[in-house]
CSV table of C-alpha atoms and ligand atoms in Angstrom, one decimal:
chain,number,residue,atom,x,y,z
W,664,MET,CA,41.8,75.3,94.1
W,665,THR,CA,44.4,77.1,91.9
W,666,ASP,CA,43.2,78.0,88.5
W,667,TYR,CA,45.8,77.4,85.8
W,668,ALA,CA,46.1,79.4,82.5
W,669,ILE,CA,48.5,76.7,81.2
W,670,GLN,CA,48.9,73.1,82.1
W,671,VAL,CA,51.7,71.1,80.3
W,672,ASP,CA,52.1,67.4,80.8
W,673,HIS,CA,55.0,65.3,79.6
W,674,LEU,CA,55.6,67.6,76.6
W,675,VAL,CA,58.1,66.4,74.0
W,676,LYS,CA,59.3,68.0,70.7
W,677,ARG,CA,61.8,66.4,68.4
W,678,TYR,CA,63.2,67.9,65.2
W,679,GLY,CA,64.6,64.8,63.6
W,680,GLU,CA,67.6,63.9,65.7
W,681,VAL,CA,67.3,67.0,67.9
W,682,LEU,CA,65.3,66.6,71.1
W,683,ALA,CA,64.4,70.2,71.6
W,684,VAL,CA,61.9,69.7,74.4
W,685,ASP,CA,62.4,66.7,76.6
W,686,ASP,CA,59.4,65.5,78.6
W,687,ILE,CA,58.5,68.7,80.5
W,688,SER,CA,55.5,69.2,82.8
W,689,PHE,CA,54.6,72.6,84.4
W,690,THR,CA,51.7,74.8,85.3
W,691,VAL,CA,51.2,78.6,85.0
W,692,PRO,CA,48.7,80.0,87.5
W,693,SER,CA,46.0,82.4,86.1
W,694,GLY,CA,46.9,86.0,86.5
W,695,SER,CA,50.6,85.4,87.2
W,696,THR,CA,53.6,86.5,85.3
W,697,THR,CA,55.9,83.6,84.8
W,698,ALA,CA,59.3,83.6,83.2
W,699,LEU,CA,60.7,80.8,81.0
W,700,LEU,CA,64.5,81.1,81.2
W,701,GLY,CA,67.3,79.1,79.8
W,702,GLY,CA,70.5,79.6,77.7
W,703,ASN,CA,70.5,79.7,73.9
W,704,GLY,CA,68.9,76.5,72.5
W,705,ALA,CA,67.4,75.4,75.8
W,706,GLY,CA,63.9,75.0,74.1
W,707,LYS,CA,62.0,78.1,75.2
W,708,THR,CA,60.9,79.2,71.7
W,709,THR,CA,59.9,75.7,70.8
W,710,THR,CA,57.8,75.4,74.0
W,711,LEU,CA,56.1,78.8,73.4
W,712,SER,CA,55.4,77.8,69.8
W,713,MET,CA,53.7,74.6,71.0
W,714,LEU,CA,51.7,76.6,73.6
W,715,LEU,CA,50.5,78.9,70.8
W,716,GLY,CA,49.5,76.0,68.5
W,717,ILE,CA,52.1,77.0,65.9
W,718,LEU,CA,54.0,73.8,66.3
W,719,LEU,CA,52.6,70.3,67.0
W,720,PRO,CA,54.2,68.4,69.9
W,721,SER,CA,55.8,65.0,69.2
W,722,SER,CA,53.9,63.8,72.3
W,723,GLY,CA,52.4,65.1,75.6
W,724,GLN,CA,49.4,67.3,76.6
W,725,ILE,CA,48.9,71.0,76.6
W,726,CYS,CA,45.9,72.6,78.2
W,727,VAL,CA,45.5,76.4,77.7
W,728,LEU,CA,42.8,78.5,79.3
W,729,GLY,CA,41.0,75.2,80.2
W,730,GLU,CA,41.0,73.9,76.6
W,731,ASP,CA,43.0,71.0,75.1
W,732,MET,CA,45.3,72.6,72.5
W,733,LEU,CA,45.4,69.6,70.3
W,734,THR,CA,41.6,69.2,69.9
W,735,HIS,CA,40.3,72.8,70.6
W,736,ARG,CA,43.0,75.1,69.4
W,737,HIS,CA,40.5,77.2,67.5
W,738,ARG,CA,38.7,78.1,70.8
W,739,VAL,CA,41.9,79.2,72.5
W,740,LEU,CA,43.5,81.3,69.8
W,741,PRO,CA,41.2,84.3,70.0
W,742,ARG,CA,41.9,84.5,73.7
W,743,VAL,CA,45.7,84.5,73.4
W,744,ASN,CA,48.3,86.7,71.9
W,745,PHE,CA,52.0,86.8,71.3
W,746,SER,CA,54.8,89.3,70.9
W,747,SER,CA,58.4,88.8,69.7
W,748,PRO,CA,60.8,91.3,68.2
W,749,TYR,CA,61.9,88.5,65.9
W,750,VAL,CA,58.5,88.2,64.1
W,751,ASP,CA,58.1,91.0,61.5
W,752,LEU,CA,54.8,92.2,60.2
W,753,PRO,CA,54.4,92.0,56.4
W,754,HIS,CA,56.4,95.0,55.1
W,755,ARG,CA,54.2,96.2,52.3
W,756,LEU,CA,50.9,96.3,54.2
W,757,THR,CA,50.2,99.5,56.1
W,758,VAL,CA,50.1,99.4,59.9
W,759,ARG,CA,46.3,99.7,59.7
W,760,GLU,CA,46.1,96.8,57.2
W,761,ASN,CA,48.3,94.6,59.4
W,762,LEU,CA,46.2,95.3,62.4
W,763,MET,CA,43.0,94.7,60.4
W,764,VAL,CA,44.3,91.2,59.4
W,765,TYR,CA,45.0,90.4,63.0
W,766,ALA,CA,41.6,91.8,64.1
W,767,HIS,CA,39.9,89.4,61.7
W,768,LEU,CA,42.2,86.5,62.8
W,769,TYR,CA,41.2,87.1,66.4
W,770,ALA,CA,37.5,87.5,65.4
W,771,ILE,CA,37.3,90.9,67.0
W,772,ALA,CA,33.6,92.1,66.8
W,773,ARG,CA,34.2,95.8,65.8
W,774,PRO,CA,37.7,95.8,64.3
W,775,ALA,CA,37.8,99.5,63.2
W,776,GLU,CA,36.8,100.7,66.6
W,777,ARG,CA,39.3,98.5,68.4
W,778,ILE,CA,42.1,99.6,66.0
W,779,ALA,CA,41.2,103.2,66.7
W,780,GLN,CA,41.4,102.5,70.4
W,781,VAL,CA,44.8,100.9,70.4
W,782,ALA,CA,46.1,103.6,68.0
W,783,ARG,CA,45.1,106.2,70.6
W,784,GLN,CA,46.6,104.1,73.4
W,785,PHE,CA,50.0,103.6,71.7
W,786,ASP,CA,50.1,106.9,69.8
W,787,LEU,CA,50.0,105.3,66.3
W,788,GLY,CA,47.9,108.1,64.6
W,789,ASP,CA,50.5,109.1,62.0
W,790,LEU,CA,51.7,105.6,61.5
W,791,LEU,CA,48.5,103.8,60.6
W,792,MET,CA,48.8,104.6,56.9
W,793,ARG,CA,52.5,103.9,56.6
W,794,PRO,CA,53.9,100.6,55.3
W,795,ALA,CA,55.0,98.4,58.3
W,796,GLY,CA,58.4,97.9,56.7
W,797,LYS,CA,59.3,101.6,56.7
W,798,LEU,CA,59.1,102.2,60.5
W,799,SER,CA,61.9,102.9,62.9
W,800,SER,CA,62.6,100.3,65.7
W,801,GLY,CA,60.8,102.4,68.3
W,802,GLN,CA,57.7,102.8,66.0
W,803,LYS,CA,57.7,99.0,65.3
W,804,THR,CA,57.7,98.4,69.1
W,805,ARG,CA,54.6,100.5,69.5
W,806,VAL,CA,52.9,98.7,66.7
W,807,ALA,CA,53.9,95.3,68.1
W,808,LEU,CA,52.4,96.3,71.5
W,809,ALA,CA,49.1,97.4,69.8
W,810,LYS,CA,49.1,94.1,67.9
W,811,ALA,CA,49.8,92.1,71.1
W,812,LEU,CA,46.9,93.7,73.0
W,813,LEU,CA,44.5,94.0,70.1
W,814,ASN,CA,42.2,91.2,71.2
W,815,GLU,CA,42.6,91.9,74.9
W,816,PRO,CA,44.2,88.5,75.5
W,817,GLU,CA,43.6,86.6,78.7
W,818,LEU,CA,47.0,85.0,78.1
W,819,LEU,CA,50.0,86.9,76.6
W,820,MET,CA,53.1,85.0,75.6
W,821,LEU,CA,56.2,87.2,75.1
W,822,ASP,CA,59.4,85.9,73.5
W,823,GLU,CA,62.2,88.3,74.6
W,824,PRO,CA,59.9,91.3,74.4
W,825,THR,CA,62.6,93.9,75.1
W,826,ALA,CA,65.5,92.3,73.2
W,827,SER,CA,67.5,95.0,71.3
W,828,LEU,CA,65.4,97.9,72.7
W,829,ASP,CA,67.1,100.9,74.3
W,830,PRO,CA,66.6,101.0,78.1
W,831,ASP,CA,64.0,103.8,78.0
W,832,THR,CA,61.8,102.0,75.4
W,833,ALA,CA,62.3,98.6,77.1
W,834,ASP,CA,61.1,100.2,80.4
W,835,TRP,CA,58.1,101.6,78.6
W,836,VAL,CA,57.3,98.2,77.1
W,837,ARG,CA,57.5,96.5,80.5
W,838,SER,CA,55.3,99.1,82.1
W,839,SER,CA,52.7,98.7,79.3
W,840,PHE,CA,52.5,95.0,79.9
W,841,GLN,CA,52.3,95.4,83.7
W,842,ASP,CA,49.6,98.1,83.3
W,843,TYR,CA,47.6,95.8,81.0
W,844,GLN,CA,47.9,92.9,83.5
W,845,ARG,CA,46.9,95.0,86.5
W,846,ARG,CA,43.9,96.3,84.5
W,847,THR,CA,42.7,92.9,83.1
W,848,GLY,CA,44.1,90.2,85.4
W,849,ALA,CA,45.7,88.5,82.3
W,850,THR,CA,48.4,85.9,82.6
W,851,LEU,CA,51.9,86.6,81.1
W,852,LEU,CA,54.4,84.0,80.1
W,853,LEU,CA,57.7,85.5,79.2
W,854,ALA,CA,60.9,84.1,77.7
W,855,SER,CA,63.8,86.4,78.5
W,856,HIS,CA,67.5,86.7,78.8
W,857,ASN,CA,67.2,89.9,80.9
W,858,MET,CA,67.4,88.9,84.6
W,859,THR,CA,66.6,92.4,85.9
W,860,GLU,CA,63.4,92.2,83.8
W,861,VAL,CA,62.6,88.8,85.3
W,862,GLU,CA,63.1,90.0,88.9
W,863,ARG,CA,61.0,93.1,88.2
W,864,LEU,CA,58.1,91.4,86.4
W,865,CYS,CA,57.8,87.8,87.4
W,866,ASP,CA,56.1,85.9,90.3
W,867,ASP,CA,57.4,82.6,89.1
W,868,VAL,CA,60.4,81.3,87.1
W,869,LEU,CA,60.8,78.1,85.1
W,870,ILE,CA,64.4,77.3,84.1
W,871,MET,CA,65.1,75.2,81.1
W,872,LYS,CA,68.3,73.5,80.1
W,873,LYS,CA,68.8,71.1,77.1
W,874,GLY,CA,65.0,70.7,76.7
W,875,LYS,CA,64.3,70.0,80.4
W,876,ILE,CA,63.0,72.1,83.3
W,877,VAL,CA,65.8,72.0,85.7
W,878,ASP,CA,64.5,74.3,88.4
W,879,HIS,CA,61.5,76.5,89.2
W,880,GLY,CA,60.2,78.9,91.9
W,881,ALA,CA,59.7,82.6,92.7
W,882,PRO,CA,62.7,84.7,91.9
W,883,GLN,CA,63.5,85.5,95.6
W,884,LEU,CA,63.1,81.9,96.5
W,885,LEU,CA,65.6,80.8,93.9
W,886,ILE,CA,68.0,83.6,94.9
W,887,ASP,CA,67.8,82.4,98.5
W,888,ARG,CA,68.1,78.7,97.6
W,889,TYR,CA,71.2,79.3,95.6
W,890,GLY,CA,72.7,81.6,98.2
W,891,ARG,CA,73.0,84.4,95.7
W,892,ASN,CA,72.0,88.1,95.4
W,893,THR,CA,70.5,88.2,91.9
W,894,MET,CA,68.7,86.1,89.3
W,895,GLU,CA,71.7,86.7,87.0
W,896,GLU,CA,73.9,84.8,89.5
W,897,VAL,CA,71.4,82.0,89.8
W,898,PHE,CA,71.2,81.8,86.0
W,899,LEU,CA,75.0,81.5,85.8
W,900,ASP,CA,75.1,78.8,88.5
W,901,ILE,CA,72.6,76.7,86.5
W,902,ALA,CA,74.1,77.4,83.1
W,903,ARG,CA,77.6,76.4,84.5
W,904,ASP,CA,76.3,73.4,86.4
W,905,ARG,CA,77.2,75.0,89.7
W,906,GLN,CA,73.7,74.6,91.3
W,907,TRP,CA,74.6,71.8,93.7
W,908,VAL,CA,77.8,73.5,94.9
W,909,ALA,CA,75.9,76.7,95.4
W,910,ALA,CA,73.0,75.1,97.2
W,911,GLN,CA,75.1,73.3,99.8
Y,1110,LIG,P1,67.4,81.0,72.1
Y,1110,LIG,O1,67.5,81.6,73.5
Y,1110,LIG,O2,68.7,80.9,71.4
Y,1110,LIG,O3,66.3,81.6,71.3
Y,1110,LIG,P2,65.6,78.7,72.8
Y,1110,LIG,O4,65.7,78.3,74.2
Y,1110,LIG,O5,64.5,79.5,72.3
Y,1110,LIG,O6,67.0,79.4,72.3
Y,1110,LIG,P3,64.8,76.8,70.7
Y,1110,LIG,O7,64.8,77.9,69.6
Y,1110,LIG,O8,63.5,76.3,71.2
Y,1110,LIG,O9,65.7,77.3,71.9
Y,1110,LIG,O10,65.7,75.6,70.2
Y,1110,LIG,C1,65.8,74.4,70.9
Y,1110,LIG,C2,66.7,73.4,70.1
Y,1110,LIG,O11,65.9,73.0,69.0
Y,1110,LIG,C3,68.0,73.9,69.6
Y,1110,LIG,O12,68.9,72.9,69.6
Y,1110,LIG,C4,67.7,74.3,68.1
Y,1110,LIG,O13,68.8,74.3,67.3
Y,1110,LIG,C5,66.6,73.3,67.8
Y,1110,LIG,N1,65.7,73.8,66.8
Y,1110,LIG,C6,64.8,74.8,66.9
Y,1110,LIG,N2,64.1,74.9,65.8
Y,1110,LIG,C7,64.4,74.0,65.0
Y,1110,LIG,C8,64.0,73.5,63.7
Y,1110,LIG,N3,63.0,74.2,63.0
Y,1110,LIG,N4,64.6,72.5,63.1
Y,1110,LIG,C9,65.6,71.8,63.8
Y,1110,LIG,N5,66.0,72.1,65.0
Y,1110,LIG,C10,65.5,73.2,65.6
């Protein structure tokens, strides 16, 4: 029997007139790295926000780590974490104060020890007493990683984790997540526009378009099915409605 970290059933999210997520159902196997792909406005961030319990669905069911998100969100949140370059830490708090706030939110038993541990792991020593708003992009990236792994999450959701990073830093971020996963067996769900990243990291891919899941499968399986050489080409086929032509 497959063990699923995420089970989504007939999930819908409306923002007034906008149907951002249109009746999607999918599963994410425990320990896998799954990509959530789709063009701008496809509904990826809205889906991740519902999985994280930040947004309430209009209808449908979400089960995360075996718990119903609507009724037992508080049990799930300490076991999950999230990273996105678009979410800033409060600027005036120092890095240490920021990490301490998260440590309390995640109910970490010995927060000072755990912060010291991630500070060593991500070389934050000199940064801990600096205001979070005064860091360079590379320094912010290291702090964001420390925050994402602070509670040793069983499920890590990443919204474009390497957007706007230089290739060297992006590679380091990917390796850090891969190392963490190999060490802990955690599940990773990743929204990304970087198809090379998807081919390198992901076992499985879900492709969204206009709020719906329009295809899914392992990267190589999708590349073969569309008769292409890369996920970039598969993505373009789907974005430009060429999937049926390509599949024939
Ligand atoms: P991107 O790749 O551009 O980040 P996305 O796939 O993450 O896109 P979402 O941000 O989930 O897409 O947006 C899905 C749809 O919902 C879009 O049409 C967007 O304009 C709309 N939308 C998102 N947030 C809101 C909101 N707070 N109020 C109204 N409409 C919203």
